[in-house]
């Protein structure tokens, strides 16, 4: 597996791995009819927006690494009480 593909499958690098997998699975199950999977695409897009904004704020505050690890993301989502996306 190429390095880029491996990084995208790493939960510490890709915070929206489950949303990405769900949209791909939907496309496979619905014969690549994009209209039927629009809710999955929207969820993925909102997930990326949310974690990108978290990453921008962490960079502005000088926090390293800019993207929280998978464990930190679980804590952040747990503190929010519900999924923000």
PDB file of N, CA and C in Angstrom:
ATOM      1  N   UNK A   1       0.854  -1.173   0.000  1.00  0.00           N
ATOM      2  CA  UNK A   1       0.000   0.000   0.000  1.00  0.00           C
ATOM      3  C   UNK A   1       0.905   1.243   0.000  1.00  0.00           C
ATOM      4  N   UNK A   2       0.635   2.198  -0.886  1.00  0.00           N
ATOM      5  CA  UNK A   2       1.461   3.412  -0.925  1.00  0.00           C
ATOM      6  C   UNK A   2       1.393   4.180   0.393  1.00  0.00           C
ATOM      7  N   UNK A   3       2.424   4.955   0.650  1.00  0.00           N
ATOM      8  CA  UNK A   3       2.539   5.695   1.912  1.00  0.00           C
ATOM      9  C   UNK A   3       1.341   6.630   2.118  1.00  0.00           C
ATOM     10  N   UNK A   4       0.909   7.322   1.073  1.00  0.00           N
ATOM     11  CA  UNK A   4      -0.219   8.258   1.201  1.00  0.00           C
ATOM     12  C   UNK A   4      -1.483   7.508   1.599  1.00  0.00           C
ATOM     13  N   UNK A   5      -1.730   6.379   0.985  1.00  0.00           N
ATOM     14  CA  UNK A   5      -2.918   5.584   1.309  1.00  0.00           C
ATOM     15  C   UNK A   5      -2.846   5.070   2.744  1.00  0.00           C
ATOM     16  N   UNK A   6      -1.657   4.670   3.182  1.00  0.00           N
ATOM     17  CA  UNK A   6      -1.490   4.195   4.563  1.00  0.00           C
ATOM     18  C   UNK A   6      -1.772   5.309   5.553  1.00  0.00           C
ATOM     19  N   UNK A   7      -1.309   6.513   5.250  1.00  0.00           N
ATOM     20  CA  UNK A   7      -1.535   7.653   6.153  1.00  0.00           C
ATOM     21  C   UNK A   7      -3.011   7.984   6.238  1.00  0.00           C
ATOM     22  N   UNK A   8      -3.729   7.888   5.120  1.00  0.00           N
ATOM     23  CA  UNK A   8      -5.154   8.199   5.133  1.00  0.00           C
ATOM     24  C   UNK A   8      -5.950   7.163   5.914  1.00  0.00           C
ATOM     25  N   UNK A   9      -5.426   5.970   6.065  1.00  0.00           N
ATOM     26  CA  UNK A   9      -6.099   4.910   6.823  1.00  0.00           C
ATOM     27  C   UNK A   9      -5.729   4.954   8.304  1.00  0.00           C
ATOM     28  N   UNK A  10      -4.795   5.820   8.678  1.00  0.00           N
ATOM     29  CA  UNK A  10      -4.343   5.932  10.062  1.00  0.00           C
ATOM     30  C   UNK A  10      -5.326   6.806  10.846  1.00  0.00           C
ATOM     31  N   UNK A  11      -5.948   6.281  11.902  1.00  0.00           N
ATOM     32  CA  UNK A  11      -6.920   7.076  12.666  1.00  0.00           C
ATOM     33  C   UNK A  11      -6.306   8.287  13.370  1.00  0.00           C
ATOM     34  N   UNK A  12      -4.989   8.293  13.598  1.00  0.00           N
ATOM     35  CA  UNK A  12      -4.352   9.462  14.194  1.00  0.00           C
ATOM     36  C   UNK A  12      -4.188  10.595  13.184  1.00  0.00           C
ATOM     37  N   UNK A  13      -4.164  10.270  11.907  1.00  0.00           N
ATOM     38  CA  UNK A  13      -3.983  11.273  10.859  1.00  0.00           C
ATOM     39  C   UNK A  13      -5.323  11.730  10.298  1.00  0.00           C
ATOM     40  N   UNK A  14      -6.231  10.793  10.083  1.00  0.00           N
ATOM     41  CA  UNK A  14      -7.519  11.094   9.463  1.00  0.00           C
ATOM     42  C   UNK A  14      -8.635  11.034  10.504  1.00  0.00           C
ATOM     43  N   UNK A  15      -9.120  12.191  10.964  1.00  0.00           N
ATOM     44  CA  UNK A  15     -10.156  12.181  11.994  1.00  0.00           C
ATOM     45  C   UNK A  15     -11.533  11.747  11.473  1.00  0.00           C
ATOM     46  N   UNK A  16     -11.703  11.714  10.166  1.00  0.00           N
ATOM     47  CA  UNK A  16     -13.010  11.395   9.575  1.00  0.00           C
ATOM     48  C   UNK A  16     -12.983  10.050   8.856  1.00  0.00           C
ATOM     49  N   UNK A  17     -12.203   9.130   9.391  1.00  0.00           N
ATOM     50  CA  UNK A  17     -12.052   7.822   8.763  1.00  0.00           C
ATOM     51  C   UNK A  17     -13.378   7.070   8.698  1.00  0.00           C
ATOM     52  N   UNK A  18     -14.152   7.078   9.766  1.00  0.00           N
ATOM     53  CA  UNK A  18     -15.423   6.334   9.761  1.00  0.00           C
ATOM     54  C   UNK A  18     -16.413   6.958   8.779  1.00  0.00           C
ATOM     55  N   UNK A  19     -16.434   8.290   8.675  1.00  0.00           N
ATOM     56  CA  UNK A  19     -17.333   8.956   7.729  1.00  0.00           C
ATOM     57  C   UNK A  19     -16.913   8.669   6.296  1.00  0.00           C
ATOM     58  N   UNK A  20     -15.613   8.631   6.065  1.00  0.00           N
ATOM     59  CA  UNK A  20     -15.086   8.314   4.739  1.00  0.00           C
ATOM     60  C   UNK A  20     -15.459   6.883   4.346  1.00  0.00           C
ATOM     61  N   UNK A  21     -15.264   5.958   5.281  1.00  0.00           N
ATOM     62  CA  UNK A  21     -15.618   4.562   5.019  1.00  0.00           C
ATOM     63  C   UNK A  21     -17.112   4.405   4.767  1.00  0.00           C
ATOM     64  N   UNK A  22     -17.933   5.129   5.525  1.00  0.00           N
ATOM     65  CA  UNK A  22     -19.388   5.031   5.353  1.00  0.00           C
ATOM     66  C   UNK A  22     -19.817   5.530   3.975  1.00  0.00           C
ATOM     67  N   UNK A  23     -19.232   6.626   3.507  1.00  0.00           N
ATOM     68  CA  UNK A  23     -19.610   7.145   2.197  1.00  0.00           C
ATOM     69  C   UNK A  23     -19.147   6.203   1.083  1.00  0.00           C
ATOM     70  N   UNK A  24     -17.962   5.618   1.238  1.00  0.00           N
ATOM     71  CA  UNK A  24     -17.473   4.656   0.247  1.00  0.00           C
ATOM     72  C   UNK A  24     -18.358   3.415   0.222  1.00  0.00           C
ATOM     73  N   UNK A  25     -18.727   2.940   1.408  1.00  0.00           N
ATOM     74  CA  UNK A  25     -19.599   1.766   1.503  1.00  0.00           C
ATOM     75  C   UNK A  25     -20.956   2.051   0.851  1.00  0.00           C
ATOM     76  N   UNK A  26     -21.489   3.240   1.096  1.00  0.00           N
ATOM     77  CA  UNK A  26     -22.770   3.625   0.504  1.00  0.00           C
ATOM     78  C   UNK A  26     -22.683   3.620  -1.023  1.00  0.00           C
ATOM     79  N   UNK A  27     -21.599   4.181  -1.535  1.00  0.00           N
ATOM     80  CA  UNK A  27     -21.424   4.208  -2.992  1.00  0.00           C
ATOM     81  C   UNK A  27     -21.354   2.788  -3.549  1.00  0.00           C
ATOM     82  N   UNK A  28     -20.638   1.909  -2.866  1.00  0.00           N
ATOM     83  CA  UNK A  28     -20.539   0.518  -3.324  1.00  0.00           C
ATOM     84  C   UNK A  28     -21.903  -0.167  -3.315  1.00  0.00           C
ATOM     85  N   UNK A  29     -22.670   0.053  -2.253  1.00  0.00           N
ATOM     86  CA  UNK A  29     -23.963  -0.619  -2.105  1.00  0.00           C
ATOM     87  C   UNK A  29     -25.032  -0.069  -3.054  1.00  0.00           C
ATOM     88  N   UNK A  30     -24.882   1.184  -3.474  1.00  0.00           N
ATOM     89  CA  UNK A  30     -25.905   1.819  -4.307  1.00  0.00           C
ATOM     90  C   UNK A  30     -25.439   2.036  -5.745  1.00  0.00           C
ATOM     91  N   UNK A  31     -24.515   1.200  -6.196  1.00  0.00           N
ATOM     92  CA  UNK A  31     -24.063   1.217  -7.578  1.00  0.00           C
ATOM     93  C   UNK A  31     -23.587   2.612  -8.009  1.00  0.00           C
ATOM     94  N   UNK A  32     -22.905   3.284  -7.102  1.00  0.00           N
ATOM     95  CA  UNK A  32     -22.296   4.599  -7.348  1.00  0.00           C
ATOM     96  C   UNK A  32     -23.302   5.665  -7.765  1.00  0.00           C
ATOM     97  N   UNK A  33     -24.487   5.586  -7.169  1.00  0.00           N
ATOM     98  CA  UNK A  33     -25.507   6.629  -7.355  1.00  0.00           C
ATOM     99  C   UNK A  33     -25.267   7.681  -6.269  1.00  0.00           C
ATOM    100  N   UNK A  34     -24.676   8.803  -6.666  1.00  0.00           N
ATOM    101  CA  UNK A  34     -24.285   9.840  -5.709  1.00  0.00           C
ATOM    102  C   UNK A  34     -25.484  10.438  -4.975  1.00  0.00           C
ATOM    103  N   UNK A  35     -26.613  10.491  -5.606  1.00  0.00           N
ATOM    104  CA  UNK A  35     -27.810  11.090  -4.988  1.00  0.00           C
ATOM    105  C   UNK A  35     -28.225  10.328  -3.727  1.00  0.00           C
ATOM    106  N   UNK A  36     -28.100   9.018  -3.756  1.00  0.00           N
ATOM    107  CA  UNK A  36     -28.508   8.203  -2.608  1.00  0.00           C
ATOM    108  C   UNK A  36     -27.553   8.334  -1.426  1.00  0.00           C
ATOM    109  N   UNK A  37     -26.345   8.806  -1.678  1.00  0.00           N
ATOM    110  CA  UNK A  37     -25.327   8.878  -0.630  1.00  0.00           C
ATOM    111  C   UNK A  37     -25.043  10.309  -0.188  1.00  0.00           C
ATOM    112  N   UNK A  38     -25.874  11.238  -0.562  1.00  0.00           N
ATOM    113  CA  UNK A  38     -25.590  12.652  -0.271  1.00  0.00           C
ATOM    114  C   UNK A  38     -25.506  12.922   1.236  1.00  0.00           C
ATOM    115  N   UNK A  39     -26.290  12.227   2.045  1.00  0.00           N
ATOM    116  CA  UNK A  39     -26.210  12.456   3.496  1.00  0.00           C
ATOM    117  C   UNK A  39     -24.849  12.024   4.042  1.00  0.00           C
ATOM    118  N   UNK A  40     -24.291  10.945   3.502  1.00  0.00           N
ATOM    119  CA  UNK A  40     -22.970  10.487   3.931  1.00  0.00           C
ATOM    120  C   UNK A  40     -21.897  11.492   3.515  1.00  0.00           C
ATOM    121  N   UNK A  41     -22.037  12.040   2.312  1.00  0.00           N
ATOM    122  CA  UNK A  41     -21.077  13.040   1.840  1.00  0.00           C
ATOM    123  C   UNK A  41     -21.144  14.292   2.709  1.00  0.00           C
ATOM    124  N   UNK A  42     -22.343  14.690   3.070  1.00  0.00           N
ATOM    125  CA  UNK A  42     -22.522  15.881   3.891  1.00  0.00           C
ATOM    126  C   UNK A  42     -21.908  15.678   5.279  1.00  0.00           C
ATOM    127  N   UNK A  43     -22.107  14.485   5.839  1.00  0.00           N
ATOM    128  CA  UNK A  43     -21.513  14.177   7.141  1.00  0.00           C
ATOM    129  C   UNK A  43     -19.991  14.234   7.081  1.00  0.00           C
ATOM    130  N   UNK A  44     -19.423  13.684   6.005  1.00  0.00           N
ATOM    131  CA  UNK A  44     -17.968  13.703   5.836  1.00  0.00           C
ATOM    132  C   UNK A  44     -17.471  15.141   5.695  1.00  0.00           C
ATOM    133  N   UNK A  45     -18.172  15.924   4.897  1.00  0.00           N
ATOM    134  CA  UNK A  45     -17.777  17.323   4.675  1.00  0.00           C
ATOM    135  C   UNK A  45     -17.829  18.111   5.987  1.00  0.00           C
ATOM    136  N   UNK A  46     -18.879  17.913   6.774  1.00  0.00           N
ATOM    137  CA  UNK A  46     -18.997  18.603   8.060  1.00  0.00           C
ATOM    138  C   UNK A  46     -17.924  18.145   9.042  1.00  0.00           C
ATOM    139  N   UNK A  47     -17.597  16.871   9.002  1.00  0.00           N
ATOM    140  CA  UNK A  47     -16.528  16.339   9.857  1.00  0.00           C
ATOM    141  C   UNK A  47     -15.211  17.012   9.510  1.00  0.00           C
ATOM    142  N   UNK A  48     -14.886  17.087   8.232  1.00  0.00           N
ATOM    143  CA  UNK A  48     -13.637  17.725   7.810  1.00  0.00           C
ATOM    144  C   UNK A  48     -13.599  19.194   8.217  1.00  0.00           C
ATOM    145  N   UNK A  49     -14.727  19.896   8.059  1.00  0.00           N
ATOM    146  CA  UNK A  49     -14.786  21.311   8.449  1.00  0.00           C
ATOM    147  C   UNK A  49     -14.535  21.470   9.948  1.00  0.00           C
ATOM    148  N   UNK A  50     -15.189  20.624  10.743  1.00  0.00           N
ATOM    149  CA  UNK A  50     -15.043  20.714  12.192  1.00  0.00           C
ATOM    150  C   UNK A  50     -13.592  20.498  12.618  1.00  0.00           C
ATOM    151  N   UNK A  51     -12.973  19.404  12.162  1.00  0.00           N
ATOM    152  CA  UNK A  51     -11.611  19.099  12.593  1.00  0.00           C
ATOM    153  C   UNK A  51     -10.605  20.062  11.994  1.00  0.00           C
ATOM    154  N   UNK A  52     -10.901  20.614  10.819  1.00  0.00           N
ATOM    155  CA  UNK A  52     -10.019  21.635  10.263  1.00  0.00           C
ATOM    156  C   UNK A  52     -10.046  22.890  11.140  1.00  0.00           C
ATOM    157  N   UNK A  53     -11.235  23.267  11.623  1.00  0.00           N
ATOM    158  CA  UNK A  53     -11.316  24.448  12.491  1.00  0.00           C
ATOM    159  C   UNK A  53     -10.588  24.201  13.809  1.00  0.00           C
ATOM    160  N   UNK A  54     -10.671  22.983  14.340  1.00  0.00           N
ATOM    161  CA  UNK A  54      -9.930  22.637  15.559  1.00  0.00           C
ATOM    162  C   UNK A  54      -8.425  22.752  15.296  1.00  0.00           C
ATOM    163  N   UNK A  55      -7.995  22.255  14.149  1.00  0.00           N
ATOM    164  CA  UNK A  55      -6.583  22.294  13.799  1.00  0.00           C
ATOM    165  C   UNK A  55      -6.091  23.739  13.651  1.00  0.00           C
ATOM    166  N   UNK A  56      -6.889  24.597  13.029  1.00  0.00           N
ATOM    167  CA  UNK A  56      -6.514  26.000  12.862  1.00  0.00           C
ATOM    168  C   UNK A  56      -6.373  26.680  14.225  1.00  0.00           C
ATOM    169  N   UNK A  57      -7.329  26.430  15.128  1.00  0.00           N
ATOM    170  CA  UNK A  57      -7.271  27.033  16.463  1.00  0.00           C
ATOM    171  C   UNK A  57      -6.040  26.557  17.230  1.00  0.00           C
ATOM    172  N   UNK A  58      -5.720  25.276  17.107  1.00  0.00           N
ATOM    173  CA  UNK A  58      -4.545  24.744  17.808  1.00  0.00           C
ATOM    174  C   UNK A  58      -3.260  25.352  17.259  1.00  0.00           C
ATOM    175  N   UNK A  59      -3.193  25.548  15.953  1.00  0.00           N
ATOM    176  CA  UNK A  59      -2.013  26.197  15.362  1.00  0.00           C
ATOM    177  C   UNK A  59      -1.885  27.625  15.859  1.00  0.00           C
ATOM    178  N   UNK A  60      -3.015  28.346  15.906  1.00  0.00           N
ATOM    179  CA  UNK A  60      -2.995  29.731  16.366  1.00  0.00           C
ATOM    180  C   UNK A  60      -2.531  29.819  17.821  1.00  0.00           C
ATOM    181  N   UNK A  61      -2.874  28.817  18.611  1.00  0.00           N
ATOM    182  CA  UNK A  61      -2.500  28.804  20.029  1.00  0.00           C
ATOM    183  C   UNK A  61      -1.138  28.157  20.270  1.00  0.00           C
ATOM    184  N   UNK A  62      -0.481  27.698  19.203  1.00  0.00           N
ATOM    185  CA  UNK A  62       0.845  27.098  19.325  1.00  0.00           C
ATOM    186  C   UNK A  62       0.848  25.700  19.895  1.00  0.00           C
ATOM    187  N   UNK A  63      -0.266  24.991  19.797  1.00  0.00           N
ATOM    188  CA  UNK A  63      -0.362  23.625  20.323  1.00  0.00           C
ATOM    189  C   UNK A  63       0.186  22.653  19.271  1.00  0.00           C
ATOM    190  N   UNK A  64       1.029  21.747  19.722  1.00  0.00           N
ATOM    191  CA  UNK A  64       1.579  20.719  18.835  1.00  0.00           C
ATOM    192  C   UNK A  64       1.105  19.359  19.277  1.00  0.00           C
ATOM    193  N   UNK A  65       0.796  18.447  18.438  1.00  0.00           N
ATOM    194  CA  UNK A  65       0.607  18.592  16.999  1.00  0.00           C
ATOM    195  C   UNK A  65      -0.701  19.323  16.705  1.00  0.00           C
ATOM    196  N   UNK A  66      -0.791  19.946  15.532  1.00  0.00           N
ATOM    197  CA  UNK A  66      -2.007  20.697  15.203  1.00  0.00           C
ATOM    198  C   UNK A  66      -3.271  19.820  15.192  1.00  0.00           C
ATOM    199  N   UNK A  67      -3.159  18.610  14.678  1.00  0.00           N
ATOM    200  CA  UNK A  67      -4.306  17.690  14.669  1.00  0.00           C
ATOM    201  C   UNK A  67      -4.233  16.832  15.927  1.00  0.00           C
ATOM    202  N   UNK A  68      -5.279  16.862  16.756  1.00  0.00           N
ATOM    203  CA  UNK A  68      -5.276  16.023  17.961  1.00  0.00           C
ATOM    204  C   UNK A  68      -5.184  14.536  17.591  1.00  0.00           C
ATOM    205  N   UNK A  69      -4.573  13.765  18.465  1.00  0.00           N
ATOM    206  CA  UNK A  69      -4.506  12.320  18.240  1.00  0.00           C
ATOM    207  C   UNK A  69      -5.907  11.727  18.384  1.00  0.00           C
ATOM    208  N   UNK A  70      -6.052  10.475  18.007  1.00  0.00           N
ATOM    209  CA  UNK A  70      -7.355   9.817  18.088  1.00  0.00           C
ATOM    210  C   UNK A  70      -7.882   9.827  19.524  1.00  0.00           C
ATOM    211  N   UNK A  71      -7.005   9.607  20.505  1.00  0.00           N
ATOM    212  CA  UNK A  71      -7.431   9.604  21.909  1.00  0.00           C
ATOM    213  C   UNK A  71      -7.893  10.998  22.334  1.00  0.00           C
ATOM    214  N   UNK A  72      -7.160  12.022  21.924  1.00  0.00           N
ATOM    215  CA  UNK A  72      -7.555  13.397  22.254  1.00  0.00           C
ATOM    216  C   UNK A  72      -8.884  13.758  21.596  1.00  0.00           C
ATOM    217  N   UNK A  73      -9.074  13.310  20.367  1.00  0.00           N
ATOM    218  CA  UNK A  73     -10.339  13.598  19.670  1.00  0.00           C
ATOM    219  C   UNK A  73     -11.512  12.944  20.383  1.00  0.00           C
ATOM    220  N   UNK A  74     -11.305  11.723  20.890  1.00  0.00           N
ATOM    221  CA  UNK A  74     -12.375  11.057  21.649  1.00  0.00           C
ATOM    222  C   UNK A  74     -12.721  11.861  22.900  1.00  0.00           C
ATOM    223  N   UNK A  75     -11.707  12.404  23.572  1.00  0.00           N
ATOM    224  CA  UNK A  75     -11.948  13.233  24.764  1.00  0.00           C
ATOM    225  C   UNK A  75     -12.703  14.510  24.398  1.00  0.00           C
ATOM    226  N   UNK A  76     -12.312  15.143  23.298  1.00  0.00           N
ATOM    227  CA  UNK A  76     -12.972  16.375  22.855  1.00  0.00           C
ATOM    228  C   UNK A  76     -14.440  16.104  22.544  1.00  0.00           C
ATOM    229  N   UNK A  77     -14.707  15.032  21.809  1.00  0.00           N
ATOM    230  CA  UNK A  77     -16.096  14.693  21.458  1.00  0.00           C
ATOM    231  C   UNK A  77     -16.888  14.291  22.700  1.00  0.00           C
ATOM    232  N   UNK A  78     -16.237  13.590  23.634  1.00  0.00           N
ATOM    233  CA  UNK A  78     -16.906  13.201  24.870  1.00  0.00           C
ATOM    234  C   UNK A  78     -17.294  14.404  25.709  1.00  0.00           C
ATOM    235  N   UNK A  79     -16.425  15.413  25.735  1.00  0.00           N
ATOM    236  CA  UNK A  79     -16.709  16.624  26.496  1.00  0.00           C
ATOM    237  C   UNK A  79     -17.853  17.424  25.875  1.00  0.00           C
ATOM    238  N   UNK A  80     -18.014  17.303  24.563  1.00  0.00           N
ATOM    239  CA  UNK A  80     -19.094  18.031  23.885  1.00  0.00           C
ATOM    240  C   UNK A  80     -20.444  17.356  24.118  1.00  0.00           C
ATOM    241  N   UNK A  81     -20.430  16.081  24.418  1.00  0.00           N
ATOM    242  CA  UNK A  81     -21.671  15.367  24.706  1.00  0.00           C
ATOM    243  C   UNK A  81     -22.367  14.802  23.485  1.00  0.00           C
ATOM    244  N   UNK A  82     -22.132  15.379  22.317  1.00  0.00           N
ATOM    245  CA  UNK A  82     -22.746  14.854  21.095  1.00  0.00           C
ATOM    246  C   UNK A  82     -21.820  15.165  19.927  1.00  0.00           C
ATOM    247  N   UNK A  83     -22.093  14.534  18.822  1.00  0.00           N
ATOM    248  CA  UNK A  83     -21.275  14.780  17.623  1.00  0.00           C
ATOM    249  C   UNK A  83     -21.612  16.153  17.064  1.00  0.00           C
ATOM    250  N   UNK A  84     -20.624  16.997  16.851  1.00  0.00           N
ATOM    251  CA  UNK A  84     -20.885  18.343  16.326  1.00  0.00           C
ATOM    252  C   UNK A  84     -21.151  18.353  14.825  1.00  0.00           C
ATOM    253  N   UNK A  85     -21.069  17.210  14.190  1.00  0.00           N
ATOM    254  CA  UNK A  85     -21.273  17.162  12.745  1.00  0.00           C
ATOM    255  C   UNK A  85     -22.169  16.020  12.366  1.00  0.00           C
TER     256      UNK A  85
END
